[in-house]
Short mmCIF file of C-alpha atoms and ligand atoms in Angstrom, two decimals:
data_model
loop_
_atom_site.label_atom_id
_atom_site.label_comp_id
_atom_site.label_asym_id
_atom_site.label_seq_id
_atom_site.Cartn_x
_atom_site.Cartn_y
_atom_site.Cartn_z
CA MET W 161 8.72 26.80 6.60
CA THR W 162 6.03 24.26 7.17
CA LEU W 163 5.36 23.29 10.70
CA ALA W 164 5.94 19.75 12.01
CA VAL W 165 2.78 17.91 12.62
CA ASP W 166 2.38 15.24 15.30
CA VAL W 167 -0.86 13.29 15.12
CA VAL W 168 -2.76 12.03 18.18
CA VAL W 169 -5.01 9.11 17.47
CA MET W 170 -7.53 8.47 20.26
CA ALA W 171 -8.21 4.70 20.40
CA ALA W 172 -8.66 3.72 24.04
CA GLY W 173 -12.49 3.52 24.01
CA LYS W 174 -14.17 0.18 24.35
CA GLY W 175 -16.60 0.09 21.50
CA THR W 176 -19.27 -1.60 23.33
CA ARG W 177 -21.83 -1.44 20.52
CA MET W 178 -19.74 -3.54 18.20
CA LYS W 179 -20.49 -6.50 20.53
CA SER W 180 -17.19 -8.00 19.61
CA THR W 181 -14.04 -9.43 21.48
CA ARG W 182 -11.88 -7.56 18.92
CA PRO W 183 -11.14 -3.98 19.96
CA LYS W 184 -13.19 -1.54 17.72
CA VAL W 185 -10.36 0.10 15.99
CA LEU W 186 -8.96 -3.20 14.68
CA HIS W 187 -12.21 -3.88 12.77
CA ARG W 188 -11.49 -3.85 9.17
CA LEU W 189 -12.65 -1.40 6.42
CA GLY W 190 -11.26 -1.99 2.90
CA GLY W 191 -8.97 -4.87 4.30
CA ARG W 192 -7.33 -2.42 6.83
CA ALA W 193 -7.94 -1.74 10.45
CA LEU W 194 -9.91 1.38 11.11
CA ALA W 195 -7.06 2.89 13.03
CA GLN W 196 -4.52 1.95 10.33
CA HIS W 197 -6.64 4.16 7.87
CA VAL W 198 -6.08 7.07 10.37
CA ILE W 199 -2.41 6.30 10.74
CA ASP W 200 -1.86 6.10 7.04
CA CYS W 201 -3.53 9.34 6.51
CA ALA W 202 -1.02 10.94 8.82
CA ALA W 203 1.78 9.85 6.26
CA GLN W 204 -0.21 11.61 3.56
CA LEU W 205 0.18 14.70 5.60
CA ALA W 206 3.89 14.14 5.90
CA ALA W 207 3.35 14.07 9.81
CA ARG W 208 6.42 13.80 11.90
CA SER W 209 4.95 11.26 14.30
CA VAL W 210 1.75 9.47 15.09
CA VAL W 211 0.88 8.79 18.77
CA VAL W 212 -1.89 6.28 19.35
CA ILE W 213 -3.65 6.23 22.65
CA THR W 214 -4.63 2.79 23.64
CA GLY W 215 -6.63 1.31 26.69
CA HIS W 216 -9.28 -1.23 26.02
CA GLY W 217 -7.45 -4.29 24.45
CA ALA W 218 -4.22 -2.30 24.38
CA ASP W 219 -2.00 -5.22 23.72
CA GLN W 220 -3.98 -6.37 20.68
CA VAL W 221 -4.34 -2.83 19.35
CA GLU W 222 -0.59 -2.10 19.57
CA ALA W 223 0.25 -5.45 17.93
CA GLY W 224 -2.31 -4.92 15.20
CA LEU W 225 -1.10 -1.54 13.91
CA GLN W 226 1.84 -0.71 11.72
CA PRO W 227 3.82 2.43 11.00
CA PRO W 228 2.44 4.07 7.66
CA ARG W 229 4.32 3.37 4.52
CA PRO W 230 6.20 6.69 3.74
CA LEU W 231 5.32 8.44 0.45
CA GLU W 232 8.11 8.52 -2.11
CA GLY W 233 11.06 10.83 -0.97
CA GLN W 234 9.60 11.50 2.52
CA VAL W 235 10.84 10.85 5.89
CA ALA W 236 9.14 8.01 7.63
CA THR W 237 6.51 8.91 10.18
CA LYS W 238 7.20 7.62 13.56
CA LEU W 239 4.48 5.42 15.30
CA GLN W 240 4.35 5.48 19.10
CA PHE W 241 1.73 4.11 21.50
CA VAL W 242 0.68 5.66 24.87
CA ARG W 243 -1.51 3.89 27.29
CA GLN W 244 -4.61 5.45 28.85
CA GLU W 245 -5.77 3.46 32.05
CA PRO W 246 -8.34 4.12 33.16
CA GLN W 247 -10.23 6.09 30.42
CA LEU W 248 -11.36 9.40 31.93
CA GLY W 249 -12.42 11.16 28.80
CA THR W 250 -10.94 12.58 25.60
CA GLY W 251 -9.03 15.37 27.41
CA HIS W 252 -7.54 12.84 29.77
CA ALA W 253 -6.53 10.77 26.72
CA VAL W 254 -4.63 13.57 25.04
CA GLN W 255 -3.00 14.46 28.52
CA GLN W 256 -1.32 11.03 28.30
CA ALA W 257 0.23 11.94 24.87
CA ALA W 258 1.27 15.43 25.96
CA PRO W 259 4.70 14.24 27.36
CA VAL W 260 5.71 12.86 23.86
CA LEU W 261 4.57 15.81 21.85
CA PRO W 262 7.39 18.28 20.94
CA ALA W 263 6.39 21.78 21.83
CA ASP W 264 7.60 23.18 18.42
CA GLY W 265 4.88 21.45 16.38
CA VAL W 266 1.12 21.26 15.76
CA THR W 267 -0.93 18.63 17.12
CA LEU W 268 -3.64 17.12 14.95
CA VAL W 269 -6.06 15.18 17.02
CA LEU W 270 -8.01 12.29 15.31
CA SER W 271 -10.03 9.35 16.34
CA GLY W 272 -9.06 5.79 15.58
CA ASP W 273 -12.65 4.98 14.60
CA VAL W 274 -13.14 7.70 12.06
CA PRO W 275 -11.43 6.24 8.98
CA LEU W 276 -12.57 8.21 6.06
CA THR W 277 -11.34 11.72 6.60
CA ARG W 278 -9.63 13.02 3.52
CA PRO W 279 -5.96 14.16 3.72
CA ASP W 280 -6.89 17.37 1.83
CA THR W 281 -9.46 18.19 4.45
CA LEU W 282 -6.99 17.71 7.22
CA GLN W 283 -4.45 19.79 5.37
CA ALA W 284 -6.91 22.70 5.09
CA LEU W 285 -7.49 22.27 8.92
CA LEU W 286 -3.75 22.42 9.50
CA ASP W 287 -3.37 25.55 7.25
CA LEU W 288 -6.14 27.19 9.16
CA CYS W 289 -4.29 26.38 12.45
CA GLY W 290 -1.15 27.69 10.91
CA GLY W 291 0.75 27.10 14.28
CA GLU W 292 -1.04 29.92 15.87
CA ARG W 293 -4.86 29.34 15.97
CA LEU W 294 -7.06 26.62 17.32
CA ALA W 295 -8.80 25.03 14.32
CA LEU W 296 -11.76 22.83 14.57
CA LEU W 297 -13.39 20.64 11.99
CA THR W 298 -17.16 21.06 12.16
CA LEU W 299 -20.28 19.97 10.24
CA ASP W 300 -23.84 20.76 10.31
CA MET W 301 -26.04 17.69 11.16
CA PRO W 302 -29.94 17.42 10.66
CA ASP W 303 -29.92 15.48 13.84
CA PRO W 304 -27.01 16.60 16.09
CA THR W 305 -28.00 14.49 19.13
CA GLY W 306 -25.14 13.29 21.12
CA TYR W 307 -22.51 15.49 19.64
CA GLY W 308 -20.66 18.55 21.04
CA ARG W 309 -22.25 21.78 19.68
CA ILE W 310 -20.47 24.64 18.35
CA VAL W 311 -21.41 27.74 20.29
CA ARG W 312 -20.74 30.92 18.34
CA ALA W 313 -20.94 34.61 19.35
CA PRO W 314 -23.64 36.73 17.79
CA THR W 315 -22.28 38.62 14.80
CA ALA W 316 -21.84 42.30 14.80
CA ASP W 317 -24.72 42.82 12.41
CA GLY W 318 -26.97 40.76 14.67
CA SER W 319 -27.42 38.10 11.99
CA GLY W 320 -27.16 35.69 14.83
CA ALA W 321 -26.02 32.11 15.32
CA GLY W 322 -24.06 30.08 12.85
CA HIS W 323 -21.50 32.75 11.74
CA GLY W 324 -20.03 34.45 14.74
CA ALA W 325 -16.76 33.64 16.28
CA VAL W 326 -16.47 30.27 18.01
CA ARG W 327 -16.81 30.70 21.79
CA ALA W 328 -17.06 27.20 22.99
CA ILE W 329 -17.91 23.45 22.50
CA VAL W 330 -20.73 22.23 24.73
CA GLU W 331 -21.33 18.53 25.03
CA HIS W 332 -24.90 17.35 24.40
CA LYS W 333 -25.34 16.12 28.02
CA ASP W 334 -24.26 19.67 29.28
CA ALA W 335 -26.17 21.69 26.80
CA THR W 336 -29.18 23.96 27.43
CA PRO W 337 -32.23 23.49 25.30
CA GLU W 338 -31.08 26.51 23.15
CA GLN W 339 -27.65 25.04 22.64
CA ARG W 340 -29.28 21.66 21.71
CA ALA W 341 -30.93 23.45 18.89
CA ILE W 342 -27.59 24.30 17.37
CA THR W 343 -26.92 21.91 14.33
CA GLU W 344 -23.23 22.80 13.94
CA ILE W 345 -21.35 19.93 15.73
CA TYR W 346 -17.64 19.38 16.55
CA SER W 347 -16.41 16.32 14.56
CA GLY W 348 -13.82 15.18 17.18
CA ILE W 349 -10.95 16.53 14.98
CA MET W 350 -8.89 19.48 15.86
CA ALA W 351 -5.51 21.12 14.99
CA VAL W 352 -3.77 23.05 17.72
CA PRO W 353 -0.25 24.46 18.47
CA THR W 354 1.21 22.06 20.86
CA ARG W 355 2.84 24.61 23.14
CA LEU W 356 -0.65 25.96 23.79
CA LEU W 357 -2.37 22.60 24.05
CA SER W 358 0.04 21.55 26.79
CA THR W 359 -0.95 24.55 28.91
CA TRP W 360 -4.73 24.06 28.31
CA LEU W 361 -4.52 20.31 29.08
CA ALA W 362 -3.18 21.08 32.49
CA ARG W 363 -6.13 23.35 33.27
CA LEU W 364 -8.89 20.65 32.48
CA ASP W 365 -11.22 19.48 35.05
CA ASN W 366 -14.18 16.98 35.11
CA GLN W 367 -16.86 19.24 36.50
CA ASN W 368 -19.46 18.35 33.97
CA ALA W 369 -22.58 16.14 33.45
CA GLN W 370 -20.29 13.07 32.56
CA GLY W 371 -17.69 13.53 35.15
CA GLU W 372 -15.09 13.36 32.32
CA TYR W 373 -12.11 15.37 31.21
CA TYR W 374 -13.31 16.95 27.99
CA LEU W 375 -10.93 17.79 25.47
CA THR W 376 -13.42 20.19 23.98
CA ASP W 377 -12.93 22.43 27.04
CA VAL W 378 -9.69 23.73 25.36
CA VAL W 379 -11.81 25.88 23.29
CA LYS W 380 -13.07 28.02 26.17
CA PHE W 381 -9.47 28.32 27.48
CA ALA W 382 -8.42 29.44 23.95
CA VAL W 383 -11.16 32.07 23.94
CA ALA W 384 -10.31 33.18 27.58
CA ASP W 385 -6.62 33.54 26.49
CA GLY W 386 -7.76 35.76 23.48
CA LEU W 387 -6.56 33.20 20.94
CA ASP W 388 -8.21 32.89 17.63
CA VAL W 389 -10.55 29.89 17.26
CA GLN W 390 -11.48 28.83 13.75
CA ALA W 391 -13.91 26.40 12.35
CA HIS W 392 -13.36 24.58 9.05
CA ARG W 393 -16.95 23.67 8.30
CA ILE W 394 -17.41 20.80 5.80
CA THR W 395 -20.64 19.25 4.34
CA ASP W 396 -19.40 15.77 3.75
CA ALA W 397 -20.53 13.75 6.81
CA VAL W 398 -18.78 10.53 5.67
CA GLN W 399 -15.43 12.21 6.35
CA VAL W 400 -16.25 12.56 10.07
CA ALA W 401 -18.47 9.48 10.60
CA GLY W 402 -17.23 7.25 13.27
CA VAL W 403 -17.86 3.34 13.65
CA ASN W 404 -19.81 2.31 16.56
CA SER W 405 -21.82 -0.66 15.28
CA PRO W 406 -21.61 -3.37 12.60
CA LEU W 407 -24.15 -1.54 10.64
CA GLN W 408 -22.11 1.79 10.70
CA LEU W 409 -19.10 -0.25 9.69
CA ALA W 410 -20.89 -1.74 6.67
CA GLU W 411 -22.12 1.80 5.68
CA LEU W 412 -18.67 3.23 5.75
CA GLU W 413 -17.32 0.29 3.87
CA ARG W 414 -19.67 0.96 1.06
CA ALA W 415 -18.86 4.74 1.11
CA TYR W 416 -15.21 3.77 1.01
CA GLN W 417 -15.60 1.32 -1.85
CA LEU W 418 -17.68 3.90 -3.81
CA ARG W 419 -14.90 6.46 -3.26
CA LEU W 420 -12.30 3.92 -4.78
CA ALA W 421 -14.63 2.97 -7.63
CA GLN W 422 -15.28 6.54 -8.62
CA GLY W 423 -11.45 7.27 -8.61
CA LEU W 424 -10.84 4.33 -10.94
CA MET W 425 -13.80 5.19 -13.20
CA GLU W 426 -12.44 8.75 -13.36
CA GLN W 427 -9.18 7.24 -14.86
CA GLY W 428 -11.34 5.25 -17.30
CA THR W 429 -11.72 1.87 -15.72
CA ARG W 430 -15.13 0.39 -16.64
CA LEU W 431 -16.85 -1.17 -13.72
CA ALA W 432 -20.20 -2.92 -14.48
CA ASP W 433 -21.50 -1.84 -11.15
CA PRO W 434 -19.56 0.21 -8.66
CA ALA W 435 -21.91 -0.87 -6.03
CA ARG W 436 -20.68 -4.54 -6.48
CA PHE W 437 -17.06 -4.15 -6.32
CA ASP W 438 -14.56 -4.34 -3.40
CA VAL W 439 -10.87 -3.49 -3.06
CA ARG W 440 -9.40 -4.57 0.21
CA GLY W 441 -5.79 -3.39 -0.64
CA GLU W 442 -4.49 -1.54 -3.60
CA LEU W 443 -5.73 -2.04 -7.09
CA THR W 444 -4.15 -0.32 -10.06
CA CYS W 445 -5.41 -0.44 -13.57
CA GLY W 446 -4.17 0.43 -17.01
CA GLN W 447 -6.30 1.76 -19.79
CA ASP W 448 -9.43 0.04 -21.07
CA VAL W 449 -9.79 -2.40 -18.16
CA GLU W 450 -13.25 -3.80 -17.58
CA ILE W 451 -14.28 -5.49 -14.42
CA ASP W 452 -17.78 -7.35 -14.13
CA VAL W 453 -19.84 -7.43 -11.00
CA ASN W 454 -18.92 -8.96 -7.61
CA CYS W 455 -15.23 -9.00 -7.94
CA VAL W 456 -13.00 -8.69 -4.81
CA PHE W 457 -9.28 -7.43 -4.97
CA GLU W 458 -7.08 -8.06 -2.04
CA GLY W 459 -3.35 -7.20 -1.16
CA ARG W 460 -1.76 -5.45 -4.25
CA VAL W 461 -3.18 -6.18 -7.64
CA ARG W 462 -2.10 -4.56 -10.94
CA LEU W 463 -4.24 -4.96 -14.11
CA GLY W 464 -2.54 -4.06 -17.42
CA ASP W 465 -4.10 -2.41 -20.33
CA GLY W 466 -7.24 -4.02 -21.79
CA VAL W 467 -7.51 -6.68 -19.00
CA ARG W 468 -11.03 -8.02 -18.57
CA ILE W 469 -12.20 -9.62 -15.24
CA GLY W 470 -15.40 -11.68 -15.36
CA ALA W 471 -17.95 -11.76 -12.69
CA ASN W 472 -17.34 -13.17 -9.24
CA CYS W 473 -13.54 -13.33 -9.31
CA VAL W 474 -11.40 -12.94 -6.04
CA ILE W 475 -7.93 -11.64 -7.13
CA ALA W 476 -5.15 -11.06 -4.43
CA ASN W 477 -1.50 -10.23 -4.82
CA ALA W 478 -1.24 -10.50 -8.63
CA VAL W 479 -0.12 -8.92 -11.67
CA ILE W 480 -2.29 -9.47 -14.77
CA GLU W 481 -0.47 -8.16 -17.90
CA ALA W 482 -2.14 -6.51 -20.87
CA GLY W 483 -4.86 -8.10 -22.75
CA ALA W 484 -5.39 -11.10 -20.33
CA VAL W 485 -8.78 -12.20 -19.74
CA ILE W 486 -9.90 -13.65 -16.36
CA HIS W 487 -13.22 -15.59 -16.88
CA PRO W 488 -15.92 -15.73 -14.15
CA PHE W 489 -15.45 -17.42 -10.79
CA THR W 490 -11.65 -17.51 -10.79
CA HIS W 491 -9.78 -17.41 -7.52
CA ILE W 492 -6.23 -16.06 -7.66
CA ASP W 493 -4.13 -15.52 -4.51
CA GLY W 494 -0.47 -14.89 -4.80
CA GLU W 495 0.02 -14.38 -1.09
CA LYS W 496 3.75 -13.54 -0.50
CA ALA W 497 5.10 -15.19 -3.57
CA GLY W 498 2.66 -13.46 -5.90
CA VAL W 499 0.89 -14.61 -9.00
CA SER W 500 1.59 -13.40 -12.56
CA VAL W 501 -0.50 -13.73 -15.64
CA GLY W 502 1.02 -13.08 -18.87
CA GLU W 503 -0.08 -10.94 -21.91
CA ARG W 504 -3.38 -12.17 -23.63
CA ALA W 505 -3.47 -15.25 -21.31
CA LEU W 506 -6.92 -16.62 -20.61
CA VAL W 507 -7.76 -17.93 -17.29
CA GLY W 508 -10.85 -19.66 -16.00
CA PRO W 509 -13.80 -19.78 -15.52
CA PHE W 510 -13.42 -21.64 -12.28
CA ALA W 511 -9.62 -21.68 -12.24
CA ARG W 512 -7.47 -21.45 -9.13
CA LEU W 513 -3.97 -19.72 -9.21
CA ARG W 514 -2.03 -20.04 -6.07
CA PRO W 515 1.24 -18.40 -4.78
CA GLY W 516 4.07 -18.71 -7.27
CA ALA W 517 1.97 -19.41 -10.41
CA GLN W 518 3.69 -17.63 -13.28
CA LEU W 519 1.84 -17.74 -16.52
CA GLY W 520 3.54 -16.59 -19.78
CA THR W 521 2.14 -14.98 -22.91
CA GLU W 522 -1.00 -16.54 -24.21
CA VAL W 523 -1.05 -19.26 -21.63
CA HIS W 524 -4.47 -20.82 -21.22
CA ILE W 525 -5.81 -22.20 -17.92
CA GLY W 526 -9.23 -23.62 -17.93
CA ASN W 527 -11.92 -24.68 -15.65
CA PHE W 528 -11.04 -26.47 -12.42
CA VAL W 529 -7.28 -26.28 -13.03
CA GLU W 530 -5.15 -25.44 -9.98
CA VAL W 531 -1.67 -24.02 -10.45
CA LYS W 532 0.86 -23.52 -7.57
CA ASN W 533 4.47 -22.59 -7.67
CA SER W 534 4.81 -23.40 -11.31
CA THR W 535 5.94 -21.50 -14.39
CA LEU W 536 4.18 -21.88 -17.75
CA ALA W 537 5.94 -20.62 -20.70
CA ALA W 538 4.23 -18.90 -23.66
CA GLY W 539 1.36 -20.78 -25.20
CA ALA W 540 1.29 -23.56 -22.65
CA LYS W 541 -2.32 -24.85 -22.10
CA ALA W 542 -3.99 -26.70 -19.25
CA ASN W 543 -7.63 -26.49 -20.12
CA HIS W 544 -9.57 -28.93 -17.84
CA LEU W 545 -9.57 -30.39 -14.34
CA ALA W 546 -5.78 -30.56 -13.63
CA TYR W 547 -3.05 -29.80 -11.13
CA LEU W 548 0.33 -28.33 -11.79
CA GLY W 549 2.34 -27.89 -8.52
CA ASP W 550 6.17 -27.24 -8.47
CA ALA W 551 6.32 -27.56 -12.20
CA THR W 552 8.26 -25.82 -14.96
CA VAL W 553 6.25 -26.07 -18.14
CA GLY W 554 7.75 -25.28 -21.50
CA GLU W 555 6.31 -23.32 -24.38
CA ARG W 556 3.28 -24.82 -26.24
CA VAL W 557 2.91 -27.69 -23.80
CA ASN W 558 -0.57 -29.17 -23.85
CA TYR W 559 -1.35 -30.60 -20.38
CA GLY W 560 -4.45 -32.93 -20.55
CA ALA W 561 -7.58 -33.13 -18.70
CA GLY W 562 -7.43 -34.67 -15.25
CA SER W 563 -3.65 -34.90 -15.17
CA ILE W 564 -1.61 -33.99 -12.06
CA THR W 565 1.92 -33.50 -10.89
CA ALA W 566 2.45 -35.71 -7.88
CA ASN W 567 4.77 -33.23 -6.20
CA TYR W 568 4.67 -34.37 -2.66
CA ASP W 569 5.86 -37.73 -1.21
CA GLY W 570 4.39 -37.12 2.24
CA ALA W 571 7.43 -35.41 3.47
CA ASN W 572 9.17 -33.43 0.71
CA LYS W 573 8.13 -31.62 -2.39
CA PHE W 574 9.77 -32.07 -5.70
CA ARG W 575 9.78 -30.40 -9.22
CA THR W 576 8.34 -31.61 -12.39
CA VAL W 577 9.97 -30.34 -15.55
CA ILE W 578 7.85 -30.49 -18.72
CA GLU W 579 9.92 -29.22 -21.63
CA ALA W 580 8.72 -27.45 -24.74
CA ASP W 581 6.07 -28.94 -26.99
CA VAL W 582 5.32 -31.86 -24.90
CA HIS W 583 1.74 -33.32 -25.02
CA VAL W 584 0.39 -34.84 -21.74
CA GLY W 585 -2.65 -36.91 -22.36
CA SER W 586 -5.60 -37.10 -20.12
CA ASN W 587 -5.62 -38.45 -16.64
CA CYS W 588 -1.76 -38.72 -16.20
CA VAL W 589 0.08 -38.76 -12.91
CA LEU W 590 3.65 -37.30 -13.21
CA VAL W 591 5.58 -38.50 -10.03
CA ALA W 592 8.17 -35.93 -9.27
CA PRO W 593 11.11 -35.46 -9.56
CA LEU W 594 11.23 -35.93 -13.32
CA THR W 595 11.67 -34.38 -16.68
CA ILE W 596 9.49 -35.09 -19.74
CA GLY W 597 11.89 -34.38 -22.59
CA ALA W 598 11.02 -31.86 -25.30
CA GLY W 599 8.40 -32.79 -27.89
CA GLY W 600 7.50 -35.99 -25.97
CA THR W 601 4.10 -37.35 -25.63
CA ILE W 602 2.65 -39.07 -22.54
CA GLY W 603 -0.19 -41.55 -23.32
CA GLY W 604 -3.38 -40.91 -21.53
CA GLY W 605 -3.85 -42.77 -18.11
CA SER W 606 -0.03 -43.06 -17.60
CA THR W 607 1.57 -42.96 -14.24
CA VAL W 608 5.07 -41.76 -15.09
CA THR W 609 7.76 -42.21 -12.36
CA LYS W 610 10.99 -41.85 -14.48
CA SER W 611 12.20 -39.09 -16.79
CA THR W 612 11.49 -39.50 -20.44
CA ASP W 613 13.57 -38.86 -23.59
CA PRO W 614 12.93 -35.97 -25.90
CA GLY W 615 10.39 -36.87 -28.76
CA ALA W 616 9.48 -40.22 -27.21
CA LEU W 617 6.06 -41.66 -26.69
CA THR W 618 5.69 -42.91 -23.26
CA VAL W 619 2.85 -45.15 -22.03
CA ALA W 620 2.72 -46.38 -18.54
CA ARG W 621 -0.41 -48.29 -17.89
CA GLY W 622 -1.89 -51.71 -18.17
CA ARG W 623 -2.01 -52.87 -21.81
CA GLN W 624 -5.44 -53.15 -23.13
CA VAL W 625 -6.82 -56.58 -23.65
CA SER W 626 -9.87 -57.62 -25.67
CA LEU W 627 -11.24 -61.15 -25.41
CA ARG W 628 -13.28 -61.81 -28.50
CA ASP W 629 -14.99 -65.05 -27.32
CA TRP W 630 -15.59 -64.05 -23.84
CA GLN W 631 -19.17 -64.79 -22.45
CA ARG W 632 -20.92 -62.85 -19.86
CA PRO W 633 -22.02 -64.83 -17.00
CA THR W 634 -25.81 -65.71 -16.96
CA LYS W 635 -28.10 -66.54 -14.04
CA LYS W 636 -28.36 -70.22 -13.30
CA PRO W 637 -31.94 -71.62 -13.63
CA ALA W 638 -33.43 -72.27 -10.13
C1 UD1 H 869 -16.44 13.53 21.31
C2 UD1 H 869 -16.58 15.03 21.58
C3 UD1 H 869 -17.73 15.62 20.87
C4 UD1 H 869 -17.81 15.24 19.39
C5 UD1 H 869 -17.80 13.88 19.29
C6 UD1 H 869 -17.57 13.43 17.79
C7 UD1 H 869 -15.45 15.26 23.72
C8 UD1 H 869 -15.63 15.54 25.08
N1 UD1 H 869 -16.40 15.32 22.90
O1 UD1 H 869 -17.66 13.06 21.99
O2 UD1 H 869 -17.67 17.15 21.14
O3 UD1 H 869 -19.02 15.71 18.96
O4 UD1 H 869 -16.61 13.26 19.96
O5 UD1 H 869 -17.51 12.13 17.75
O6 UD1 H 869 -14.36 15.18 23.24
N2 UD1 H 869 -11.46 8.02 23.84
C9 UD1 H 869 -10.38 7.67 24.51
N3 UD1 H 869 -10.31 7.83 25.85
C10 UD1 H 869 -11.39 8.35 26.53
C11 UD1 H 869 -12.55 8.64 26.00
C12 UD1 H 869 -12.58 8.48 24.48
O7 UD1 H 869 -9.35 7.31 23.91
O8 UD1 H 869 -11.21 8.38 27.79
C13 UD1 H 869 -11.54 7.91 22.39
C14 UD1 H 869 -12.67 6.98 21.92
O9 UD1 H 869 -12.12 5.60 21.91
C15 UD1 H 869 -12.99 7.61 20.50
C16 UD1 H 869 -12.70 9.10 20.75
O10 UD1 H 869 -11.93 9.17 21.89
O11 UD1 H 869 -12.14 7.08 19.54
C17 UD1 H 869 -13.94 9.74 20.98
O12 UD1 H 869 -14.68 9.35 22.05
P1 UD1 H 869 -16.29 9.23 22.19
O13 UD1 H 869 -16.69 8.72 23.41
O14 UD1 H 869 -16.67 8.51 20.98
O15 UD1 H 869 -16.72 10.76 21.94
P2 UD1 H 869 -17.65 11.52 22.69
O16 UD1 H 869 -17.02 11.79 24.08
O17 UD1 H 869 -19.00 10.94 22.70
MG1 MG H 870 -17.60 9.68 25.38
#
C-alpha cells in the first residue's frame, strides 16, 4: 500500500529582496504564481492534501492560489491554508500546520518560493522516507554560504566527511569554521513520517544564533531517537533554487522555459531558438510544428500537425489546426471564448484574432485585420485593414480592404450575416443587424444599413459626378 502524502508549503516569509508590494510567492514564473507551481507539483505526486502556511500578505496569497487540477482518474488534492503570525522560523511554521496533518501519512515539506523541483525527485525522496525514515533533499554547492550544512558521521573506514550517516543540519550562522567548510547543504525539502514529525516539533526551541525555531533541528531529534536519517543528494541546483530577487526570478524563468523547450524539441517540435521562446501556460504541439523566434504562448494553446508560427507572435487560448500558418507579429487571444484557426488557414502578418474568432479551413486573414466573435466559413478571405465583429461569414466570401462591421450602436451589439460567395468591396461599413444575401456584391465605399437580396449588387454611396466644362478658380490679379 502506498502511503498518503500531505504536503506542507512554507509561504509566510516576507521576500524583502523582491522590493515589491506583491507577496513573493505570488510572483509569476511561466505565467503561474511561484507557489502554484509547488501546489501543482503536489498533484503530480497524488498528494492527499496541501497545507500552505501564510503570514506576510496572507489574504492576498490565499486569494491568489488554487487547488491543483487533478491528474486523470485521480482523487483531487485538498488545499488548505494555515496562518503563521508572527513568523518565528521554519520549525514554528510547520508547527502551525501540525494540527491539520493526519498522523497516518508522510509529510513532505516544500517552500513556496522553490518552483522547479521535479516530481520524480520528490517521489524518490518519498520512497527513501518510506513512512519510516527522515529523508532530506541535499545538494553540493561550490559556495554554500547561508545554507544549512549536512553534518555526517565519519565512515567506519575513516574515509571521512561526505559519506557517513547524517547526524545533524547546522545553520550557517550557528556553524563552526569546520562545519562551514562542508559543501553539502540542506535544500529546505524533507519527507518525514507525520507521527514522528509531530513529536519532534513539540521539542523544538529557539536557542540558536537567530533565536528562531528551526525545522532543521528535527534531524538531531531523529538521530537521538535512533531513527534512520537519509539524504537524497542531487546535482541539479535549479531544482532547489529559491527566488529571492527579480534577478533570480528571471534566471529561473529561463531555466523553466528551457526545460519546456527541450521537452517539445524531444517530441520533434522545431524551435528556431529555445532561448527565445516562452510558454506561460500549456502548449501542445502535433508533428512537424515549427516555431520561429520570440513567440509567447499563454493559457492553453494547441498547434496541429505541420503548423508554422512566424516570429514575434503572441498566442493565447487558441487551437490552430493542421497546416495553418501564422505569419509574424500576429496577436491571438481567445481569453475565455477561445479562438480556432482551421486547417491550412493563413493568418497575418500583423493580424489580431480576439475571443470567439473561429476561422474555417483555408481562411485567409491578412495584415491589420481584426476578428472578434465571428465565424468565417471555409475559404473566406479578409486580407487587408478590416474589422469583423459579431459576424457570420459564409464560404468563399471576399471581404474588402478597409471594410468594417458596425456591430455596436453605443448600447447594444448586433450580428452581421454575410452569406456564401458574397464580395464586399473596399471601405464598406455594414451597419448591423443585417444580412448580405448569398452571392451578392457590395460596391466599394458603401454604407449598408439594410439587408440585401441574394445575387444583388448593392451600392450605397454618393453617385459619382464629373463636370466636363468646370474651371478651377484662379487668383485674381492685384
Ligand atoms: C532554510 C533552512 C536551511 C536551508 C535553506 C534552504 C531552516 C532553519 N533552515 O534556511 O537549512 O539550507 O532553508 O533554502 O529551516 N518561512 C516561513 N515562516 C518562517 C520562516 C520561513 O514560512 O517563520 C518560509 C519562508 O517564506 C521560505 C521558507 O520558509 O519560503 C524558508 O525560509 P528561509 O528564511 O528562506 O530559509 P532559511 O531559514 O534561510
Ligand atoms: Mg530564515
